CSV table of C-alpha atoms and ligand atoms in Angstrom, one decimal:
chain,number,residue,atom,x,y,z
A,92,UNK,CA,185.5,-94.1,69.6
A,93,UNK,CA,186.2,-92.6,66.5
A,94,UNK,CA,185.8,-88.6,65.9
A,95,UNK,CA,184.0,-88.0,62.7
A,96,UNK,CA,184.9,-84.9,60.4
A,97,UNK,CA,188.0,-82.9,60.8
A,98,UNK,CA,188.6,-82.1,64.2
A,99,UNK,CA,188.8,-78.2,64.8
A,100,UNK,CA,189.7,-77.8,68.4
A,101,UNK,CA,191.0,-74.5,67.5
A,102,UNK,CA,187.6,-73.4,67.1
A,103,UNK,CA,186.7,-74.1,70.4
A,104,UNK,CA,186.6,-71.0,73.2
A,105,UNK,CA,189.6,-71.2,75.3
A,106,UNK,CA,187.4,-72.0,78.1
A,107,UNK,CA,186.4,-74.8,76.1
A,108,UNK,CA,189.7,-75.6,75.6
A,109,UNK,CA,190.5,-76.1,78.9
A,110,UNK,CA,188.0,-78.7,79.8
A,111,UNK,CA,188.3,-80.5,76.1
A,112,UNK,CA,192.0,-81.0,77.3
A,113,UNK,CA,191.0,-83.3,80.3
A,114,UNK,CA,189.4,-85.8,77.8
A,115,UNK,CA,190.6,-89.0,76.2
A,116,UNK,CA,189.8,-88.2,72.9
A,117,UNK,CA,190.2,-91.8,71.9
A,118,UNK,CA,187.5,-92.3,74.6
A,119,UNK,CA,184.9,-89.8,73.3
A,120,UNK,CA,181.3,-91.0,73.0
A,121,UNK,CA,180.2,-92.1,69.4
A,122,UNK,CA,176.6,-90.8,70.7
A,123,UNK,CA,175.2,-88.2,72.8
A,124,UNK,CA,171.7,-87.9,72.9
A,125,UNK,CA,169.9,-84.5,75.1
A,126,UNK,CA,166.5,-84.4,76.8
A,127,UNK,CA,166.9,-80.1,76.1
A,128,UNK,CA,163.7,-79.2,79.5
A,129,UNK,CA,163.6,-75.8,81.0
A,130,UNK,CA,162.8,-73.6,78.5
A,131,UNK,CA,159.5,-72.2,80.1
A,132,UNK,CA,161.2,-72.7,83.4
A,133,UNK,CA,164.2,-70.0,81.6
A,134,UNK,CA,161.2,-67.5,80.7
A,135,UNK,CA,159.3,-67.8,83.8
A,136,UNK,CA,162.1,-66.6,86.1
A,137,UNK,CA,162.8,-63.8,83.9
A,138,UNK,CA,158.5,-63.1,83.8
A,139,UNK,CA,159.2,-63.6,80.1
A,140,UNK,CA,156.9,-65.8,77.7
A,141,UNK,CA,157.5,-69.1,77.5
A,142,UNK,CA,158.0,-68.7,73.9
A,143,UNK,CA,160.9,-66.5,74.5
A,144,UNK,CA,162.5,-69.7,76.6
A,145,UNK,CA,162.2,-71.8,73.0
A,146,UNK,CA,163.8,-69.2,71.7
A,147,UNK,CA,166.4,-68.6,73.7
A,148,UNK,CA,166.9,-73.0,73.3
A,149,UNK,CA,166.9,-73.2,69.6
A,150,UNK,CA,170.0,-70.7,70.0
A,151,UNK,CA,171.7,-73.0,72.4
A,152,UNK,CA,170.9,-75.9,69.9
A,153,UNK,CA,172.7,-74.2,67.3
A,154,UNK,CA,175.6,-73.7,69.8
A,155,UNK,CA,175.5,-76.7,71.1
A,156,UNK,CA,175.6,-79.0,67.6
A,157,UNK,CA,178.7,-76.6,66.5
A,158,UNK,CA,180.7,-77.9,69.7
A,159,UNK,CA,179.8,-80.6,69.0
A,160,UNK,CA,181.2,-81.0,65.4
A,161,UNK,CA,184.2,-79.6,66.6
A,162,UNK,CA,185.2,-81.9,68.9
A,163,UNK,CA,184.3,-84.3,65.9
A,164,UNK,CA,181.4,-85.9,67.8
A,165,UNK,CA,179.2,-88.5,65.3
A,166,UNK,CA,176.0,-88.2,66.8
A,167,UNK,CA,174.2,-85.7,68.4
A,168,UNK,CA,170.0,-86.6,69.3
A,169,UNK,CA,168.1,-84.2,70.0
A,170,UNK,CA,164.5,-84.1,71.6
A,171,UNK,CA,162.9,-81.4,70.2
A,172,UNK,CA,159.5,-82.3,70.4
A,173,UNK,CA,157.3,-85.2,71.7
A,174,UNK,CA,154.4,-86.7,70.5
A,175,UNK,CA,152.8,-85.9,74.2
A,176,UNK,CA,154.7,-81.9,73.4
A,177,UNK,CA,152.2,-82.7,70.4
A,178,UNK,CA,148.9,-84.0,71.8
A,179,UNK,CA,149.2,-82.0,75.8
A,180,UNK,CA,150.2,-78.5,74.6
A,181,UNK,CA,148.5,-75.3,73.8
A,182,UNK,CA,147.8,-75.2,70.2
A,183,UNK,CA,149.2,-71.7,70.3
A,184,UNK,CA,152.8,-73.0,71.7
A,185,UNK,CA,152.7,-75.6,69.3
A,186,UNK,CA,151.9,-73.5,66.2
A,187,UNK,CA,155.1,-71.7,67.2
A,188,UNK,CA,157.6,-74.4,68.1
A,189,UNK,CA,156.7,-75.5,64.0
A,190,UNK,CA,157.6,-71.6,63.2
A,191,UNK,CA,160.5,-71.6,65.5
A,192,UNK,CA,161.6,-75.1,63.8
A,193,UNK,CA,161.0,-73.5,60.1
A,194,UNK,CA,163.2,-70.6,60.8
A,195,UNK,CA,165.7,-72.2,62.9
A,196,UNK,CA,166.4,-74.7,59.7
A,197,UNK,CA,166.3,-72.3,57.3
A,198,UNK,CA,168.2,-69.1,59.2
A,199,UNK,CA,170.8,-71.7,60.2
A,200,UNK,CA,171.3,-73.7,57.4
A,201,UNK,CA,174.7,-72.1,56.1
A,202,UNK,CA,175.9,-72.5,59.8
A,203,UNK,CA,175.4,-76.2,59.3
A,204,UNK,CA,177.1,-76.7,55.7
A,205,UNK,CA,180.4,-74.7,57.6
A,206,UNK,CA,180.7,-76.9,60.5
A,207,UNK,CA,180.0,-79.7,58.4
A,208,UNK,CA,176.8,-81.1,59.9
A,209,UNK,CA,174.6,-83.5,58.7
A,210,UNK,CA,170.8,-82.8,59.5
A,211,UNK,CA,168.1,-85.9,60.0
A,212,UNK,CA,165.4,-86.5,62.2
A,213,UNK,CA,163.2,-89.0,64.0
A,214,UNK,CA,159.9,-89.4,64.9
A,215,UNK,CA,156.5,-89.8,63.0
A,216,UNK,CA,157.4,-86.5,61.1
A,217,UNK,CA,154.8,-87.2,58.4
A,218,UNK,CA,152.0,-86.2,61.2
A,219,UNK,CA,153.9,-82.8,60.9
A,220,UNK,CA,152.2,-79.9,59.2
A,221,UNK,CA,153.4,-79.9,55.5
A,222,UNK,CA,155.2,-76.7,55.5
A,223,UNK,CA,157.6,-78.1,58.3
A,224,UNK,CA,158.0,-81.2,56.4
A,225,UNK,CA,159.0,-79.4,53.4
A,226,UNK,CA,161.9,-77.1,55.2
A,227,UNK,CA,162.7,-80.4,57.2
A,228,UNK,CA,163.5,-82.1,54.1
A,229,UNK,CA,165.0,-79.1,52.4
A,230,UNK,CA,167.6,-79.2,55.5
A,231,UNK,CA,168.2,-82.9,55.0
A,232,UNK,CA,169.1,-82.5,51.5
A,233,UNK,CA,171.2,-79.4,51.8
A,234,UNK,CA,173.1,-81.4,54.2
A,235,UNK,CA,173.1,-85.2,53.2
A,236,UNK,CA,176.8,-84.9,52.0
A,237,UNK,CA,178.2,-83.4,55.2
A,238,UNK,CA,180.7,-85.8,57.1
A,239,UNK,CA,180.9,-84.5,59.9
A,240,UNK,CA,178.7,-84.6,62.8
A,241,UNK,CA,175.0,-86.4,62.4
A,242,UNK,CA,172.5,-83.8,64.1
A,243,UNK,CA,169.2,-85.7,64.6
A,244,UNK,CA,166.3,-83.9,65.7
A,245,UNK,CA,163.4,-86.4,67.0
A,246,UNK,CA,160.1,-84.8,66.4
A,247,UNK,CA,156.5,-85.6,66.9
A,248,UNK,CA,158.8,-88.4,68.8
A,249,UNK,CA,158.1,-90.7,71.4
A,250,UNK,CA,160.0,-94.2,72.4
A,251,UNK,CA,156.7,-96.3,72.9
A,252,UNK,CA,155.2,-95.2,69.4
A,253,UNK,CA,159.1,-95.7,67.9
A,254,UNK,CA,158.3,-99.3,69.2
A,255,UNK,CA,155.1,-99.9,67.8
A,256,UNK,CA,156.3,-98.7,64.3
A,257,UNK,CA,159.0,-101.2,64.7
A,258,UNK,CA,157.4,-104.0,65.6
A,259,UNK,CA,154.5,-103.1,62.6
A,260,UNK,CA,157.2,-102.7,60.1
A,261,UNK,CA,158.9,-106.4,61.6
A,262,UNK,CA,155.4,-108.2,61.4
A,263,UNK,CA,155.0,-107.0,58.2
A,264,UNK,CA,158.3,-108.8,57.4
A,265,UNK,CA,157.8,-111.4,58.7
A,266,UNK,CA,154.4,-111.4,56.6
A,267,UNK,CA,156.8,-111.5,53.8
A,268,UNK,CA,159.5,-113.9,54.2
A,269,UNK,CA,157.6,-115.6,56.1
A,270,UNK,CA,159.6,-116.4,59.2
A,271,UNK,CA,158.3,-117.9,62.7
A,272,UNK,CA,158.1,-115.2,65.9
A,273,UNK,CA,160.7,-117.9,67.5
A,274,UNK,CA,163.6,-116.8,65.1
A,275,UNK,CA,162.9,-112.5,66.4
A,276,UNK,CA,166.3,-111.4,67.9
A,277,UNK,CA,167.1,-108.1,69.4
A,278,UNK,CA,169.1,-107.5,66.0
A,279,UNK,CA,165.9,-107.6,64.1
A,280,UNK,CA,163.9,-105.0,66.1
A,281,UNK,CA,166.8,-102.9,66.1
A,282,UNK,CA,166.7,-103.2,62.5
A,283,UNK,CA,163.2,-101.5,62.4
A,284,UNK,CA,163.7,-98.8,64.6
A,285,UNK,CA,164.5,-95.1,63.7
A,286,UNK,CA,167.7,-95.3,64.9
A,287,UNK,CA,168.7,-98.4,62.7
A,288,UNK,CA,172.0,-96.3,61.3
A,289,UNK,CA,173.3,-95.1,64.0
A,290,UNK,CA,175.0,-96.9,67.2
A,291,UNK,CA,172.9,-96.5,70.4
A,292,UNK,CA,173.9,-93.6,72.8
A,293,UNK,CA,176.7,-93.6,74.8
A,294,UNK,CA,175.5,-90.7,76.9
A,295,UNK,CA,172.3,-89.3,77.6
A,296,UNK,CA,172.2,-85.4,79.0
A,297,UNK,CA,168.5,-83.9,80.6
A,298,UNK,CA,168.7,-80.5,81.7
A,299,UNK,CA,166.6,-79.0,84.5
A,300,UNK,CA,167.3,-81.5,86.9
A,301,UNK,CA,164.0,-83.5,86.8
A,302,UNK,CA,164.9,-87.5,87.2
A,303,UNK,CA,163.0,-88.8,84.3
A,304,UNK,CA,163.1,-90.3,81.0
A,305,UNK,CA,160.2,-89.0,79.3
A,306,UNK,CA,159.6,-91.8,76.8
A,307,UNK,CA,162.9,-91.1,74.8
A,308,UNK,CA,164.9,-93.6,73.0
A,309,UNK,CA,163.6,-96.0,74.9
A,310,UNK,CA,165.2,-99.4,73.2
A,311,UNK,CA,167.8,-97.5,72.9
A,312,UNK,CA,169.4,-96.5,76.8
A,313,UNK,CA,169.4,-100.0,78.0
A,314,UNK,CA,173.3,-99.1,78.8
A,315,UNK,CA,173.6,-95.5,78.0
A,316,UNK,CA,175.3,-93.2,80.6
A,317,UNK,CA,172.7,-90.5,81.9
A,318,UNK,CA,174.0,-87.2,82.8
A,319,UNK,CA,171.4,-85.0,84.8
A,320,UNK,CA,172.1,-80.8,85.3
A,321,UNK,CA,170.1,-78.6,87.2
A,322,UNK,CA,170.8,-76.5,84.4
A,323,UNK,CA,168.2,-75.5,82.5
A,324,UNK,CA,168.6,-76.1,78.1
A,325,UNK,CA,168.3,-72.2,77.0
A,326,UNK,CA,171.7,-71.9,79.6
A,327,UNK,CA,173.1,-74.7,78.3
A,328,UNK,CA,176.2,-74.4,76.1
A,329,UNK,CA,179.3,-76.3,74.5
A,330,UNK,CA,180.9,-75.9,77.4
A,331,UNK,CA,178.9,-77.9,79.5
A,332,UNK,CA,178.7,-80.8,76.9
A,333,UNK,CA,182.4,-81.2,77.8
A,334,UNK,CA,181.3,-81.0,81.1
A,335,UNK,CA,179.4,-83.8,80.7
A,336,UNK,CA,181.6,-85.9,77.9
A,337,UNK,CA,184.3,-85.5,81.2
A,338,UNK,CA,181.6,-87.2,84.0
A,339,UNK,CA,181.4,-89.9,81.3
A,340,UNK,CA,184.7,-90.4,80.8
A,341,UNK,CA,185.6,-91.1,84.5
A,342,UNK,CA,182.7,-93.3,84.9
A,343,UNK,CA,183.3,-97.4,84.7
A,344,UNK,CA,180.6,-98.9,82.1
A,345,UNK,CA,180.1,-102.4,82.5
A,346,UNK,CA,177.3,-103.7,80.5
A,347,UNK,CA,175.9,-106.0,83.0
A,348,UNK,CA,179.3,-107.7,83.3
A,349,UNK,CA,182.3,-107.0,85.9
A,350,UNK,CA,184.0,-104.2,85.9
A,351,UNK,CA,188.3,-103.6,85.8
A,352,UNK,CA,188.2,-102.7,89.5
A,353,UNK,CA,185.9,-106.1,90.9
A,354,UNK,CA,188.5,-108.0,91.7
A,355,UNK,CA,189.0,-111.6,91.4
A,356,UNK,CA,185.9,-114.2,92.3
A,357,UNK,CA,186.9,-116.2,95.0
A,358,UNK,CA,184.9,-119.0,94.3
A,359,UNK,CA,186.0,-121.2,97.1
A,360,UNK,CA,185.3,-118.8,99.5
A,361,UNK,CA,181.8,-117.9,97.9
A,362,UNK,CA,180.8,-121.5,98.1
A,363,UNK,CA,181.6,-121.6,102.0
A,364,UNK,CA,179.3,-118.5,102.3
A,365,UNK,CA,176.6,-120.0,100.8
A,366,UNK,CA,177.1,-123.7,102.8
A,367,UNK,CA,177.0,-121.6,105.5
A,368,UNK,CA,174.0,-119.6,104.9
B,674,FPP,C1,161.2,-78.2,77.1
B,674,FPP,O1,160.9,-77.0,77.6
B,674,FPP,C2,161.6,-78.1,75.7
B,674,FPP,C3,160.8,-78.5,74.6
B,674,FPP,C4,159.4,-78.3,74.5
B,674,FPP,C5,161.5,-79.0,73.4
B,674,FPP,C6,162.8,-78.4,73.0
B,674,FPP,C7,162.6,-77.2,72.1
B,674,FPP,C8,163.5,-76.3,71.8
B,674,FPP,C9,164.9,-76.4,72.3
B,674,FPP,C10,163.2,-75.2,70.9
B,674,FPP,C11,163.5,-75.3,69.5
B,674,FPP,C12,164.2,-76.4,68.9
B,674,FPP,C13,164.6,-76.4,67.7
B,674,FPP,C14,165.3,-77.6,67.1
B,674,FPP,C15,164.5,-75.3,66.8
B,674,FPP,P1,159.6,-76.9,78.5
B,674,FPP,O2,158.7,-75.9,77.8
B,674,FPP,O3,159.1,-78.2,78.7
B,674,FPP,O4,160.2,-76.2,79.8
B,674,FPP,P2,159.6,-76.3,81.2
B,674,FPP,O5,159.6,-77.7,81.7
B,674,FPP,O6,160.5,-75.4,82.0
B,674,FPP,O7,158.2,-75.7,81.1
């Protein structure tokens, strides 16, 4: 795909270095998108507070996102908090995951603007407390004309919700122009979802080794790699988004079709088979 930015490999640790140079870098992802779990998981086995364990992940966030605009990576999607993080948490954890995103924008901000990042976000964020949204949109602004890599944060987020939006927004379309529910292609809903700019992930990385997909990006994985690490996020570092970027790499994706390695169809020989069956 096509690295966005400048490429600044130099910045990268030379352990970094080393794994970055087993990569195609013709072959890099366009999109990488992170289910970042473990962060109570982190406190808990050092008897800390869970809050510590955000704590500890809005750091790796930061060094994360720099790796990744190194390595001139175009999208980076972060889930930073669901609609369910919304609705099932203590109020108390909640109130500080808005404080933890507030300072995180604003203390790394400047970070952003030198490694040319571009901050957005996803989700129904206008459900978010009014403070948040202003510092969310301050961030957005101090960053729209970065060109390097597109950091989206999804917040208050969750795939099903993304879905109803979309189809509301399409109805009301529809409503419009009028057009007939016959004519609805997978084009148009894509049109109407958050993610209409940007392609769909290439790769999707969950940390803390549970098997799930927690109701993120839904329309969106339909052939996205998935990468799953014991690991837990507030552990999680640049490093091991090469990691991953090298799993995907050796991996064959074949969109529902053959892949280089099939070999030919015999069709003669499947026919027999199934006369014979
Ligand atoms: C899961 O940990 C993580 C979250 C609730 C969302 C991710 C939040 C952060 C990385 C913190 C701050 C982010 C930003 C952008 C400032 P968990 O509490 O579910 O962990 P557990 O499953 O081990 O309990």
């Amino acid at each position: 795909m096509y690295p966005s930015g400048t490429l600044r490999i130099d910045e990268l640790t030379p352990e970094e270095r080393a794994v970055y140079a087993t990569l195609k870098p013709e072959r890099l992802p366009a999109h990488v998108a992170i289910i970042m779990d473990g962060n109570g998981r982190w406190a808990g086995r050092r008897s800390l507070k869970r809050f510590l364990g955000h704590q500890q992940g809005a750091r790796s966030v930061q060094l994360v996102t720099e790796t990744a605009s190194r390595i001139g990576l175009p999208w980076l999607t972060l889930y930073a908090f669901s609609l369910e993080n919304n609705l099932r948490r203590p109020r108390a954890e909640v109130n500080f995951l808005m404080r933890l995103l507030k300072s995180y924008l604003e203390s790394n901000l400047q970070r952003m603007m030198d490694n040319n990042v571009r901050i957005r976000y996803i989700g129904r964020t206008h459900e978010l407390p009014i403070e948040v949204q202003d510092k969310m949109a301050w961030a957005a602004d101090a960053t729209a004309r970065n060109t390097g890599t597109t950091l989206t944060l999804a917040l208050n987020y969750g795939g099903r919700s993304e879905l109803v939006d979309a189809f509301r927004s399409l109805a009301a379309e529809m409503k419009l122009k009028p057009m007939s529910p016959i004519r609805i292609t997978e084009e148009d809903i894509h049109r109407h979802l958050y993610t209409a700019h940007m392609p769909d992930p290439d790769l999707l990385i969950r940390t803390s080794g549970e098997m799930r997909i927690s109701n993120y990006l839904l329309w969106q994985i339909a052939y996205t790699e998935i990468f799953v690490t014991e690991r837990l996020w507030p552990d999680f570092r640049g490093i091991h988004l090469l990691e991953a970027i090298a799993d995907f790499q050796r991996r064959e994706r074949r969109y529902g079709g053959l892949g280089e390695c099939s070999g030919e169809v015999d069709e003669e020989a499947e026919r027999i088979k199934i006369a014979a069956s």
